[in-house]
Every structure is written in structure tokens, then in C-alpha cells.
Short mmCIF file of C-alpha atoms and ligand atoms in Angstrom, two decimals:
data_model
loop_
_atom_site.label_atom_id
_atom_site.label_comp_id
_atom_site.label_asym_id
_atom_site.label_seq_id
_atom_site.Cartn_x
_atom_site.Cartn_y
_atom_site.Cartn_z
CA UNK A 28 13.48 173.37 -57.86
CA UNK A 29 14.36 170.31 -56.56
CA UNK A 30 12.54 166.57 -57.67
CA UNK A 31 14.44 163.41 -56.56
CA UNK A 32 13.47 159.90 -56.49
CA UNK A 33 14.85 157.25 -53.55
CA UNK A 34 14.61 154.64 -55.70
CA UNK A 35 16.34 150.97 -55.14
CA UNK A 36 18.67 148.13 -56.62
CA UNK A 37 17.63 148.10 -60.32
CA UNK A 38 17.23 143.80 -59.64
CA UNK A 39 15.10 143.42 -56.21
CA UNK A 40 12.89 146.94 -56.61
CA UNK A 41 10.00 146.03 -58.69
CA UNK A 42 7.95 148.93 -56.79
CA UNK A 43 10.88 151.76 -57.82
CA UNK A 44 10.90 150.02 -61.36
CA UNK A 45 7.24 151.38 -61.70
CA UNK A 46 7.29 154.64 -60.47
CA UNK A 47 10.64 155.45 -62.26
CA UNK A 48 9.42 154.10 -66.00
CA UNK A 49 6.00 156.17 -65.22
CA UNK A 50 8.71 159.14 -65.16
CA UNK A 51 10.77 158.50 -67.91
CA UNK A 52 7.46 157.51 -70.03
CA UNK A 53 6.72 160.77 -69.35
CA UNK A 54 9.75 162.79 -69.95
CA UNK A 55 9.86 164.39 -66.41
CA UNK A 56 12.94 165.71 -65.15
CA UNK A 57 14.23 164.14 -61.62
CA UNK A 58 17.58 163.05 -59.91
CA UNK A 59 17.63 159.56 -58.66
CA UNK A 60 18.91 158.51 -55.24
CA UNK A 61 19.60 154.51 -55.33
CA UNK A 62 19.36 153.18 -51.71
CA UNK A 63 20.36 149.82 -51.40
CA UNK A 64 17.84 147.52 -50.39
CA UNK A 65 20.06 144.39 -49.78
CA UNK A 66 20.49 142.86 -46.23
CA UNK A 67 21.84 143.72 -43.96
CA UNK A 68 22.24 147.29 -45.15
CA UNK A 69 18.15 147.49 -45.87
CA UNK A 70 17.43 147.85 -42.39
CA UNK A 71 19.49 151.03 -42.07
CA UNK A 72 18.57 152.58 -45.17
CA UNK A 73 15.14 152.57 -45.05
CA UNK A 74 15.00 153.99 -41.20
CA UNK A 75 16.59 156.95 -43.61
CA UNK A 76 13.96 156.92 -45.83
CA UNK A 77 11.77 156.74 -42.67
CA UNK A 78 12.78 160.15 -41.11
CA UNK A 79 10.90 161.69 -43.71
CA UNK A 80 8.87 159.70 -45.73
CA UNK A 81 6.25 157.28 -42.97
CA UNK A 82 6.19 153.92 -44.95
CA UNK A 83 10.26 153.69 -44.69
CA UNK A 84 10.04 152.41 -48.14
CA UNK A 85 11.08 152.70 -51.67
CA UNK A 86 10.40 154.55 -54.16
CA UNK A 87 9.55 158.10 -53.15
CA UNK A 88 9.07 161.15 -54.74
CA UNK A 89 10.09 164.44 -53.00
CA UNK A 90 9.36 166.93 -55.45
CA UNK A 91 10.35 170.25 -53.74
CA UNK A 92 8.60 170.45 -49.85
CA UNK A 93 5.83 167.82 -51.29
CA UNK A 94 6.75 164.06 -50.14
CA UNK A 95 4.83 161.42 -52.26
CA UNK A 96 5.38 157.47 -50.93
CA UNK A 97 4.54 155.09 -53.10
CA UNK A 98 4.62 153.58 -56.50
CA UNK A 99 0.69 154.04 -57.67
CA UNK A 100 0.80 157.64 -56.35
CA UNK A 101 3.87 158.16 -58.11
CA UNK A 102 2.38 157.09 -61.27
CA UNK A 103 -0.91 158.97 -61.14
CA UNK A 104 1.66 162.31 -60.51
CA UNK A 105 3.81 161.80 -63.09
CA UNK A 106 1.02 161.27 -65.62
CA UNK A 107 -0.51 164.64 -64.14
CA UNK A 108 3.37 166.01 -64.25
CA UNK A 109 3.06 165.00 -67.76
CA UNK A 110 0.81 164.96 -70.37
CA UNK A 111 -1.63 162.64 -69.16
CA UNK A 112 -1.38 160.24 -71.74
CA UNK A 113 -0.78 157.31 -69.72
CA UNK A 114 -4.35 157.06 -68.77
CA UNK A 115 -6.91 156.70 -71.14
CA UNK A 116 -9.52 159.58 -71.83
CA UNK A 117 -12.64 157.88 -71.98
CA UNK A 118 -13.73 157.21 -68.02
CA UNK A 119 -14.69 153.65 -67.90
CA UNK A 120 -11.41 153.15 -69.50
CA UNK A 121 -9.67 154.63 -66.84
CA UNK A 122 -11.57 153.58 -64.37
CA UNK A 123 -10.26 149.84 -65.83
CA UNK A 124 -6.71 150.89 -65.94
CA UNK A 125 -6.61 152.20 -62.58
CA UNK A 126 -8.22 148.66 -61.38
CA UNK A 127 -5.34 146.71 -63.23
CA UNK A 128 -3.33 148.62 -61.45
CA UNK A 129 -4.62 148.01 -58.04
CA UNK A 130 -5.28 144.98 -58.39
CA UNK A 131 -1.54 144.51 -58.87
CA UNK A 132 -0.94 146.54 -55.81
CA UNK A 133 -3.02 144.80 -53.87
CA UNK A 134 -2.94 140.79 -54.73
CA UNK A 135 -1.29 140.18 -58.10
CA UNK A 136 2.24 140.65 -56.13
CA UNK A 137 1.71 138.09 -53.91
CA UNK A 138 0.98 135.42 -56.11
CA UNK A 139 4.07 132.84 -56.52
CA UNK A 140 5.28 134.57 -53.64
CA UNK A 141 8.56 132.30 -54.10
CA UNK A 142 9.07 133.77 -57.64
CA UNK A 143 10.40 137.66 -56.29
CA UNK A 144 11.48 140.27 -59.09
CA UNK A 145 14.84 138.87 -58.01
CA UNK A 146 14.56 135.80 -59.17
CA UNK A 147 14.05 137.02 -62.90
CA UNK A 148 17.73 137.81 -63.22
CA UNK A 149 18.71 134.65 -61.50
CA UNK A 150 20.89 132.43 -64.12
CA UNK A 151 19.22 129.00 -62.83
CA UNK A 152 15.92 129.08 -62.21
CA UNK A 153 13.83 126.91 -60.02
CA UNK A 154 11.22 124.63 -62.05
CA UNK A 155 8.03 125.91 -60.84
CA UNK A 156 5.67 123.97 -58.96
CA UNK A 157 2.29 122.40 -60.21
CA UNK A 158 0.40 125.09 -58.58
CA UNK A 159 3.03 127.67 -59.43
CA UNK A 160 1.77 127.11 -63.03
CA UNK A 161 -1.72 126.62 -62.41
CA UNK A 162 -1.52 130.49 -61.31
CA UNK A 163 0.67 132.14 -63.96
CA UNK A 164 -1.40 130.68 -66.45
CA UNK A 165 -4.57 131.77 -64.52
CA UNK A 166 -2.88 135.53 -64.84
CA UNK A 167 -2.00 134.43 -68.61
CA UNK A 168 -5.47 133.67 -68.99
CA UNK A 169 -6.85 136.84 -67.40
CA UNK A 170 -4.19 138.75 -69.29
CA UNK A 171 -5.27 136.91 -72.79
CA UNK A 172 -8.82 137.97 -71.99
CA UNK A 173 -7.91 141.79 -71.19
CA UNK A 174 -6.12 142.32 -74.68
CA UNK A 175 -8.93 140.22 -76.98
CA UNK A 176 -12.05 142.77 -75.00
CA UNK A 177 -9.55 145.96 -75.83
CA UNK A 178 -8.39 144.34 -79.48
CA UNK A 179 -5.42 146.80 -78.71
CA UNK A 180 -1.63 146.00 -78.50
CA UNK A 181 -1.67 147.17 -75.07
CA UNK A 182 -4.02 146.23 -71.66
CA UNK A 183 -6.12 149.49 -72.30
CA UNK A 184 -5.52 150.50 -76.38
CA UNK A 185 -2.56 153.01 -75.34
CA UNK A 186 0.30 152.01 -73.01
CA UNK A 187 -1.05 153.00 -69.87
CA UNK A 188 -0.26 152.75 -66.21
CA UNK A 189 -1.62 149.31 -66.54
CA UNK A 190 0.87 147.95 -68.42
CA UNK A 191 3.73 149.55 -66.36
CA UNK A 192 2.09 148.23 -63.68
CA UNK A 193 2.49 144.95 -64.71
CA UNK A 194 5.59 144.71 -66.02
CA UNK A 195 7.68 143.15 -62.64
CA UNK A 196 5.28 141.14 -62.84
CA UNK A 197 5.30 140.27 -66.55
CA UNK A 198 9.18 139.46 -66.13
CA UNK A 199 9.04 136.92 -62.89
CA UNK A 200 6.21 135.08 -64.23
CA UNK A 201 7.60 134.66 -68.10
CA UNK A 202 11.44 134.24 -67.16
CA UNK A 203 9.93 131.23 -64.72
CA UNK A 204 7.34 129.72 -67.35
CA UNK A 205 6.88 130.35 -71.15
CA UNK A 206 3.76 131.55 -72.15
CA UNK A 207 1.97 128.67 -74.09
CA UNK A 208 0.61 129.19 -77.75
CA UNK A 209 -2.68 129.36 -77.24
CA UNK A 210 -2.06 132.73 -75.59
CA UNK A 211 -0.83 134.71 -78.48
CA UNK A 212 -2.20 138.41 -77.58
CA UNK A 213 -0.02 138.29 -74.42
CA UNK A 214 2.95 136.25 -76.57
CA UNK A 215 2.98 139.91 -78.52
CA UNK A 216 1.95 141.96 -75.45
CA UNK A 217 4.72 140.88 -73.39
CA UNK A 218 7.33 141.39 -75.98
CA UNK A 219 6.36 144.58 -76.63
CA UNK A 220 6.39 145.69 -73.12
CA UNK A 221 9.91 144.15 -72.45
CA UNK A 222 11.36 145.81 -76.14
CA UNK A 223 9.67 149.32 -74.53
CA UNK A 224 13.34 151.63 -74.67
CA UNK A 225 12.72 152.57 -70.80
CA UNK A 226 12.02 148.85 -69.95
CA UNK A 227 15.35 147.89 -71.67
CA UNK A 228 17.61 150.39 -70.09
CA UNK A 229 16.43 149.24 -66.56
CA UNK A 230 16.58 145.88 -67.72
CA UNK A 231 20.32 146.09 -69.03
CA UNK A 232 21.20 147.84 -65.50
CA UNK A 233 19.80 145.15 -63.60
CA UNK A 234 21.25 142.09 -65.40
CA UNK A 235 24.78 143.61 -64.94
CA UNK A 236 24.05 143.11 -61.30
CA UNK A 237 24.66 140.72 -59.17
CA UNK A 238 22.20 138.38 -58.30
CA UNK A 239 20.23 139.04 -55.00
CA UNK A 240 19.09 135.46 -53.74
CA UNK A 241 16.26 135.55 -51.73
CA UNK A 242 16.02 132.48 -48.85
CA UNK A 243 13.89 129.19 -50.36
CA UNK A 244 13.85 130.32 -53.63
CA UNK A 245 15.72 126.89 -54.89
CA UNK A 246 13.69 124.96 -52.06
CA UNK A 247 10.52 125.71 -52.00
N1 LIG B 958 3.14 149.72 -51.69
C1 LIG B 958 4.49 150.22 -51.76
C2 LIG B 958 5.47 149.08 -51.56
C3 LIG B 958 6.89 149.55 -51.50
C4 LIG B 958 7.83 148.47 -51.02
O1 LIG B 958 7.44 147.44 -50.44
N2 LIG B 958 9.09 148.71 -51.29
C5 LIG B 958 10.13 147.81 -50.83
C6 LIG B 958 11.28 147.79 -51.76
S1 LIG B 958 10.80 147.23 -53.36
C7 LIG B 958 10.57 148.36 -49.51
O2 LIG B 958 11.12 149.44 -49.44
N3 LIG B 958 10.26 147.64 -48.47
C8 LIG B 958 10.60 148.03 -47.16
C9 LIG B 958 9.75 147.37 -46.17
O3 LIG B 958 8.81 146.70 -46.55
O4 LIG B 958 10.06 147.55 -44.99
C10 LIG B 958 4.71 150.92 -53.08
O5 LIG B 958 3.99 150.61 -54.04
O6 LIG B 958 5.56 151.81 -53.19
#
């Protein structure tokens, strides 16, 4: 039996960060294959990836003959792998998870496109523009709104795919801008998510990195 993830650099994959803590959340067994991701090596290492897995991309799973490109797939299979417990039971609760997490995959990453998962283990960081903080307090907002319908400590009671979804996310937005008071639910929600064990052992890899600086981040 043979299960390995092509993952990448623990400080520019925010993608690979997902699918790996859905994983280790779920205490499935795999080998990880780091392909670095930095230019000008990226170009070559992903038209690896690409002779077997179509998107060229990180992560992917190749779990014996079975190839499975990327991160929300992942997820779902590892939380099948598993013991399903990082989605919720009840089916409108799911069905909310699994829209968190698209609607990360699908727009929440391009917001603040300056602000990459790179630039949350940059030393400086840029101030953020007026608009820049118009929309991470819009997500603060939306966030703040999630956690007082669920009255939970996480997005959907239980930590869920939602809230590993979110957690790149979580750490460009908050290293760039504190959240203000009047947001307390996602003060508590956020530091819990960053203390998670799994969270912190990527974490600690990533800040002993080197810092990957992505072009305009200081002038845009
Ligand atoms: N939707 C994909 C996005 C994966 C992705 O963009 N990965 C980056 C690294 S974090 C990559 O490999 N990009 C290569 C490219 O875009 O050519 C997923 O969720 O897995």
C-alpha cells in the first residue's frame, strides 16, 4: 500500500497546508513528497507533477493507482479515510460547511490578492491599504456573524473542514491587520485555530524558512 502526498514549501503552499492538516486531523497514514514551489525551480517541478496528475499542481494525493488533485477533494477523502468527523452530521450543517469551504476555493483567496500566504511569515509587513481593510474586516464581519448563528467555538460547532479551510486565510489577513474588539467570537476563534497542535507544527516549519517574497508586495 502506497499513499503519498506532493505537497509544497511549508511558507508559500496554503492549498498543501489544507489538504495535509485534513490528514493529520484525521490520523491517516501518508508519506509526504515536498516539491519546491519557488521560482525558477516551480516551473520544472510542477511539469513533474503534471505527467501524472492534469492540474500540474500541488497538493495531490496518490493513494495506491487512485490520483486525487486538489485540496477540497483531498479533504472530503480524508474525512471519508477517517472517521468522518470533520463534517458535521446533521445535513444543512454540512451542506454550510462545505459552502465555507467553497466559497474559500472559489473567491475568498483572491481577496487582498497582494497579501499571499507568503507574506504571513514576512518579518516587515506592508501597512495595508484603505481598501485592504475595508475587506478583511468585511471577512471579520462575515466570520463574527458565522460563529454568533452556530454559538460554537468553531465555524460549524465541531472543527470542521470549514475551519481548515480557512486557516491560510485566517493567518494572511490577521498577521496584516489585528482583529478589532468588537469582533470577539473570531478574537477566540482565530486563536484557537492557530494553537490547533497540527496548525502549530506547520506553522513552526514554515517560520524557520526563509522568506519567499512575492513581486509588489512592499509596493502595491
Ligand atoms: N485549486 C487547487 C489550487 C492548487 C494550487 O494553485 N497550487 C499551487 C501551489 S499552492 C500550484 O501548484 N500552482 C501551480 C500553478 O498554478 O501552475 C487546489 O485547491 O489544490
Amino acid at each position: 500500500m502506497s499513499r503519498i502526498l506532493y505537497s509544497g514549501n511549508r511558507n508559500a503552499s496554503s492549498w498543501a497546508f489544507r489538504a495535509w492538516l485534513a490528514l493529520r486531523e484525521q490520523g491517516i497514514d501518508f508519506e509526504e513528497v515536498m516539491i519546491d514551489i519557488r521560482r525558477p525551480q516551480r516551473w520544472k517541478n510542477l511539469a513533474e507533477i503534471g505527467t501524472f496528475s492534469p492540474p500540474a499542481a500541488v497538493p495531490v494525493l496518490v493513494d495506491d493507482e487512485t490520483v486525487i488533485f486538489d485540496s477540497s477533494a483531498i479533504m472530503e477523502y480524508a474525512n471519508e479515510l477517517g472517521d468522518g468527523s470533520l463534517l458535521p452530521r446533521d445535513i444543512k450543517l454540512r451542506a454550510r460547511a462545505r459552502a465555507l469551504v467553497a466559497w474559500q476555493h472559489s473567491t475568498l483567496g483572491k481577496l487582498c490578492p497582494c497579501l499571499s500566504f507568503e507574506s504571513a511569515f514576512y518579518p516587515d509587513k506592508k501597512q495595508l491599504s484603505a481598501d485592504e481593510i475595508v475587506n478583511a474586516e468585511w471577512i471579520y464581519g462575515i466570520w463574527q456573524q458565522q460563529l454568533e448563528s452556530i454559538g460554537g467555538t468553531y465555524l460549524v460547532g465541531d472543527y470542521s473542514l470549514a475551519d481548515i479551510a480557512l486557516v491560510p486565510s485566517v493567518l494572511r489577513l490577521t498577521a496584516h491587520h489585528e482583529i478589532p474588539e468588537h469582533y470577539p467570537l473570531v478574537i477566540n476563534w482565530t486563536g484557537r485555530l492557530i494553537n490547533r497542535p497540527h496548525v502549530q507544527e506547520w506553522l513552526t516549519q514554515a517560520y524557520a524558512l526563509e522568506p519567499i517574497y512575492c513581486q509588489g508586495y512592499y509596493s502595491s
